[in-house]
Short mmCIF file of C-alpha atoms in Angstrom, two decimals:
data_model
loop_
_atom_site.label_atom_id
_atom_site.label_comp_id
_atom_site.label_asym_id
_atom_site.label_seq_id
_atom_site.Cartn_x
_atom_site.Cartn_y
_atom_site.Cartn_z
CA UNK A 1 261.62 52.87 -18.24
CA UNK A 2 260.79 53.31 -21.92
CA UNK A 3 263.47 53.53 -24.56
CA UNK A 4 263.07 56.07 -27.34
CA UNK A 5 264.79 54.27 -30.20
CA UNK A 6 264.77 56.26 -33.42
CA UNK A 7 263.37 54.45 -36.43
CA UNK A 8 266.24 54.02 -38.92
CA UNK A 9 266.01 55.76 -42.26
CA UNK A 10 264.54 53.58 -44.97
CA UNK A 11 266.56 52.62 -48.04
CA UNK A 12 265.19 52.76 -51.58
CA UNK A 13 265.63 51.20 -54.98
CA UNK A 14 264.11 53.54 -57.54
CA UNK A 15 263.80 54.84 -61.08
CA UNK A 16 261.49 57.84 -60.90
CA UNK A 17 261.47 58.75 -64.60
CA UNK A 18 259.91 55.52 -65.82
CA UNK A 19 256.20 55.07 -66.54
CA UNK A 20 254.99 54.17 -63.99
CA UNK A 21 257.68 55.42 -61.56
CA UNK A 22 259.51 52.59 -59.82
CA UNK A 23 259.95 53.45 -56.16
CA UNK A 24 260.62 50.55 -53.82
CA UNK A 25 261.22 51.32 -50.11
CA UNK A 26 262.93 48.46 -48.30
CA UNK A 27 260.68 47.01 -45.64
CA UNK A 28 263.81 45.93 -43.78
CA UNK A 29 267.06 47.53 -44.83
CA UNK A 30 269.82 45.18 -46.08
CA UNK A 31 272.01 44.05 -43.19
CA UNK A 32 275.06 43.54 -45.39
CA UNK A 33 276.28 45.12 -48.62
CA UNK A 34 279.23 43.91 -50.68
CA UNK A 35 280.80 46.77 -52.64
CA UNK A 36 283.56 45.54 -54.97
CA UNK A 37 285.61 46.83 -57.87
CA UNK A 38 288.11 44.90 -60.00
CA UNK A 39 291.08 46.60 -61.66
CA UNK A 40 293.07 44.62 -64.20
CA UNK A 41 296.83 45.16 -64.55
CA UNK A 42 298.66 43.83 -67.61
CA UNK A 43 302.29 43.53 -68.63
CA UNK A 44 303.74 46.79 -69.89
CA UNK A 45 305.34 46.64 -73.34
CA UNK A 46 306.92 50.06 -73.01
CA UNK A 47 310.74 50.08 -73.40
CA UNK A 48 313.04 51.01 -70.53
CA UNK A 49 313.12 54.81 -70.48
CA UNK A 50 316.34 56.60 -71.34
CA UNK A 51 317.16 59.06 -68.54
CA UNK A 52 317.50 62.69 -69.62
CA UNK A 53 318.90 65.10 -67.08
CA UNK A 54 318.83 64.81 -63.30
CA UNK A 55 315.04 64.84 -62.91
CA UNK A 56 314.63 62.31 -65.73
CA UNK A 57 317.21 60.03 -64.10
CA UNK A 58 315.43 60.18 -60.73
CA UNK A 59 312.07 59.46 -62.38
CA UNK A 60 313.41 56.54 -64.44
CA UNK A 61 315.55 55.01 -61.68
CA UNK A 62 312.83 52.83 -60.05
CA UNK A 63 311.92 51.30 -63.41
CA UNK A 64 315.55 50.65 -64.36
CA UNK A 65 316.49 49.14 -61.00
CA UNK A 66 313.25 47.18 -60.73
CA UNK A 67 313.81 45.51 -64.09
CA UNK A 68 317.43 44.81 -63.08
CA UNK A 69 316.70 43.35 -59.65
CA UNK A 70 313.68 41.26 -60.65
CA UNK A 71 312.56 39.05 -63.51
CA UNK A 72 308.95 40.06 -62.92
CA UNK A 73 307.23 42.21 -65.49
CA UNK A 74 306.42 45.88 -65.08
CA UNK A 75 302.67 46.43 -65.04
CA UNK A 76 300.32 49.04 -66.44
CA UNK A 77 296.59 49.57 -66.18
CA UNK A 78 294.84 47.30 -68.64
CA UNK A 79 291.18 47.71 -67.78
CA UNK A 80 289.13 49.32 -65.07
CA UNK A 81 286.35 46.95 -64.11
CA UNK A 82 282.82 47.77 -63.00
CA UNK A 83 281.96 48.73 -59.47
CA UNK A 84 279.64 45.96 -58.32
CA UNK A 85 277.24 46.14 -55.38
CA UNK A 86 275.52 43.04 -54.00
CA UNK A 87 272.96 43.00 -51.19
CA UNK A 88 270.19 40.87 -49.72
CA UNK A 89 267.01 41.81 -47.93
CA UNK A 90 263.78 40.28 -46.65
CA UNK A 91 260.13 40.98 -47.51
CA UNK A 92 257.34 39.90 -45.18
CA UNK A 93 253.79 40.82 -46.16
CA UNK A 94 252.38 39.88 -42.76
CA UNK A 95 253.87 42.95 -41.09
CA UNK A 96 253.31 46.65 -41.75
CA UNK A 97 256.24 48.88 -40.88
CA UNK A 98 255.78 52.34 -39.28
CA UNK A 99 254.89 54.96 -41.88
CA UNK A 100 253.98 52.38 -44.51
CA UNK A 101 250.64 53.12 -46.25
CA UNK A 102 247.91 50.52 -45.92
CA UNK A 103 247.63 50.07 -49.70
CA UNK A 104 251.08 48.41 -49.72
CA UNK A 105 249.78 45.51 -47.61
CA UNK A 106 246.57 43.47 -47.70
CA UNK A 107 244.72 41.09 -45.41
CA UNK A 108 246.07 38.07 -47.31
CA UNK A 109 249.62 39.17 -46.53
CA UNK A 110 250.90 38.51 -50.05
CA UNK A 111 253.92 40.32 -51.49
CA UNK A 112 252.91 40.17 -55.15
CA UNK A 113 253.20 43.95 -55.51
CA UNK A 114 256.72 43.99 -54.02
CA UNK A 115 257.86 41.29 -56.41
CA UNK A 116 256.26 43.04 -59.40
CA UNK A 117 258.16 46.27 -58.69
CA UNK A 118 261.47 44.48 -58.18
CA UNK A 119 261.10 42.43 -61.35
CA UNK A 120 260.44 45.63 -63.30
CA UNK A 121 264.14 46.51 -62.89
CA UNK A 122 265.18 43.54 -65.07
CA UNK A 123 262.44 43.66 -67.71
CA UNK A 124 262.07 46.29 -70.46
CA UNK A 125 260.29 49.35 -69.10
CA UNK A 126 257.14 50.71 -70.73
CA UNK A 127 258.48 54.22 -71.19
CA UNK A 128 261.23 56.52 -69.91
CA UNK A 129 260.41 60.23 -69.71
CA UNK A 130 263.91 61.28 -70.78
CA UNK A 131 263.72 58.98 -73.80
CA UNK A 132 260.30 60.43 -74.58
CA UNK A 133 261.62 63.99 -74.49
CA UNK A 134 264.57 63.02 -76.69
CA UNK A 135 262.31 61.27 -79.22
CA UNK A 136 259.88 64.19 -79.43
CA UNK A 137 262.68 66.65 -80.18
CA UNK A 138 264.53 64.39 -82.62
CA UNK A 139 263.99 63.96 -86.34
CA UNK A 140 265.32 60.40 -86.13
CA UNK A 141 262.36 58.11 -86.83
CA UNK A 142 264.12 55.08 -85.31
CA UNK A 143 264.18 56.77 -81.90
CA UNK A 144 260.41 57.11 -81.94
CA UNK A 145 259.96 53.51 -83.07
CA UNK A 146 262.14 52.19 -80.22
CA UNK A 147 260.46 54.34 -77.61
CA UNK A 148 258.36 51.64 -75.92
CA UNK A 149 259.66 48.45 -74.23
CA UNK A 150 263.22 49.14 -75.28
CA UNK A 151 265.41 48.04 -72.36
CA UNK A 152 265.28 47.61 -68.57
CA UNK A 153 265.49 50.84 -66.57
CA UNK A 154 268.45 51.90 -64.50
CA UNK A 155 268.13 51.59 -60.74
CA UNK A 156 269.19 54.08 -58.09
CA UNK A 157 270.13 52.53 -54.76
CA UNK A 158 269.74 54.94 -51.83
CA UNK A 159 271.01 53.85 -48.40
CA UNK A 160 271.84 56.62 -45.95
CA UNK A 161 274.50 58.83 -47.53
CA UNK A 162 275.09 56.28 -50.30
CA UNK A 163 273.41 56.84 -53.65
CA UNK A 164 274.41 54.80 -56.68
CA UNK A 165 272.74 54.61 -60.06
CA UNK A 166 273.38 51.46 -62.02
CA UNK A 167 272.00 48.42 -63.77
CA UNK A 168 270.55 45.36 -62.07
CA UNK A 169 272.51 42.44 -63.49
CA UNK A 170 271.13 39.71 -61.24
CA UNK A 171 267.84 39.43 -59.36
CA UNK A 172 267.13 36.36 -57.22
CA UNK A 173 263.84 36.04 -55.35
CA UNK A 174 263.43 33.04 -53.04
CA UNK A 175 259.83 32.70 -51.84
CA UNK A 176 259.72 31.00 -48.45
CA UNK A 177 256.14 31.29 -47.15
CA UNK A 178 252.74 31.16 -48.88
CA UNK A 179 249.16 31.93 -47.92
CA UNK A 180 246.03 29.82 -48.53
CA UNK A 181 245.91 31.02 -52.15
CA UNK A 182 249.54 29.87 -52.64
CA UNK A 183 250.68 33.46 -53.10
CA UNK A 184 254.03 34.28 -51.46
CA UNK A 185 253.92 36.11 -48.13
CA UNK A 186 257.65 36.11 -47.39
CA UNK A 187 260.73 36.15 -49.61
CA UNK A 188 264.49 36.56 -49.52
CA UNK A 189 265.77 38.85 -52.27
CA UNK A 190 269.32 39.15 -53.61
CA UNK A 191 270.30 41.89 -56.05
CA UNK A 192 273.55 42.56 -57.88
CA UNK A 193 274.13 45.93 -59.56
CA UNK A 194 276.90 47.50 -61.62
CA UNK A 195 277.49 51.24 -61.51
CA UNK A 196 276.47 53.56 -64.35
CA UNK A 197 279.39 55.95 -64.75
CA UNK A 198 277.57 58.41 -67.05
CA UNK A 199 275.22 59.49 -64.30
CA UNK A 200 274.93 62.42 -61.93
CA UNK A 201 275.15 60.14 -58.90
CA UNK A 202 278.55 58.86 -60.11
CA UNK A 203 279.88 62.42 -60.44
CA UNK A 204 278.51 63.41 -57.03
CA UNK A 205 279.92 60.26 -55.42
CA UNK A 206 283.34 60.93 -56.97
CA UNK A 207 283.41 64.49 -55.65
CA UNK A 208 282.25 63.31 -52.24
CA UNK A 209 284.90 60.55 -52.16
CA UNK A 210 287.69 62.98 -53.07
CA UNK A 211 286.49 65.49 -50.50
CA UNK A 212 286.41 62.90 -47.71
CA UNK A 213 289.84 61.65 -48.75
CA UNK A 214 291.42 65.12 -48.74
CA UNK A 215 289.94 65.95 -45.34
CA UNK A 216 290.36 62.67 -43.46
CA UNK A 217 293.63 61.25 -44.82
CA UNK A 218 296.25 60.95 -42.03
CA UNK A 219 298.59 63.79 -43.02
CA UNK A 220 300.19 63.62 -39.57
CA UNK A 221 301.56 60.13 -40.33
CA UNK A 222 303.24 60.92 -43.65
CA UNK A 223 306.66 60.88 -42.02
CA UNK A 224 306.06 57.36 -40.63
CA UNK A 225 305.16 56.15 -44.11
CA UNK A 226 308.15 57.70 -45.89
CA UNK A 227 310.83 56.96 -43.32
#
């Protein structure tokens, strides 16, 4: 009996507006992703509120009683940290995956092209098409002078329904096998990214997160939480 196992969708790390476009399909998708966000809470320096009216008294009561019953400090949001995504994946130039064009692999099995694309996310890019359009329509001479090799490109991570645009802050490539020419044929790659909040993917992800929360939150258990 033969098993028809569907080939899983391939993940990508990409920046399509750079010259040349950076499009890296994972040969083997990451098996683990760490998605973290740090929120910093600091001591509140606001004075104890003076209750005004019934509603004001009810609203101020937790703060008044909390300060009375505890010597701990009331907190307020101090700083919202970056969303950080960390993942690892493997590259092996000795194997061609289904649907992968022959030009991405060679008879020597080296992964020099893979490494070159990945390293391009942490080195200044040659040119960004959006920056080019902005420079051509601007009278600011400094924009045109800083057009080439200005800064590393952003990176968009696409894995299934997840899409996050951000900046690669750490890239670690550990080469583990080499061919007769001493070129790497296998490597373990670890990437850390922080999210770019002024991006379309951030807005879309926020809307998607709110929609899933509104639909899937356990409304039926609200009584068990309150009482």
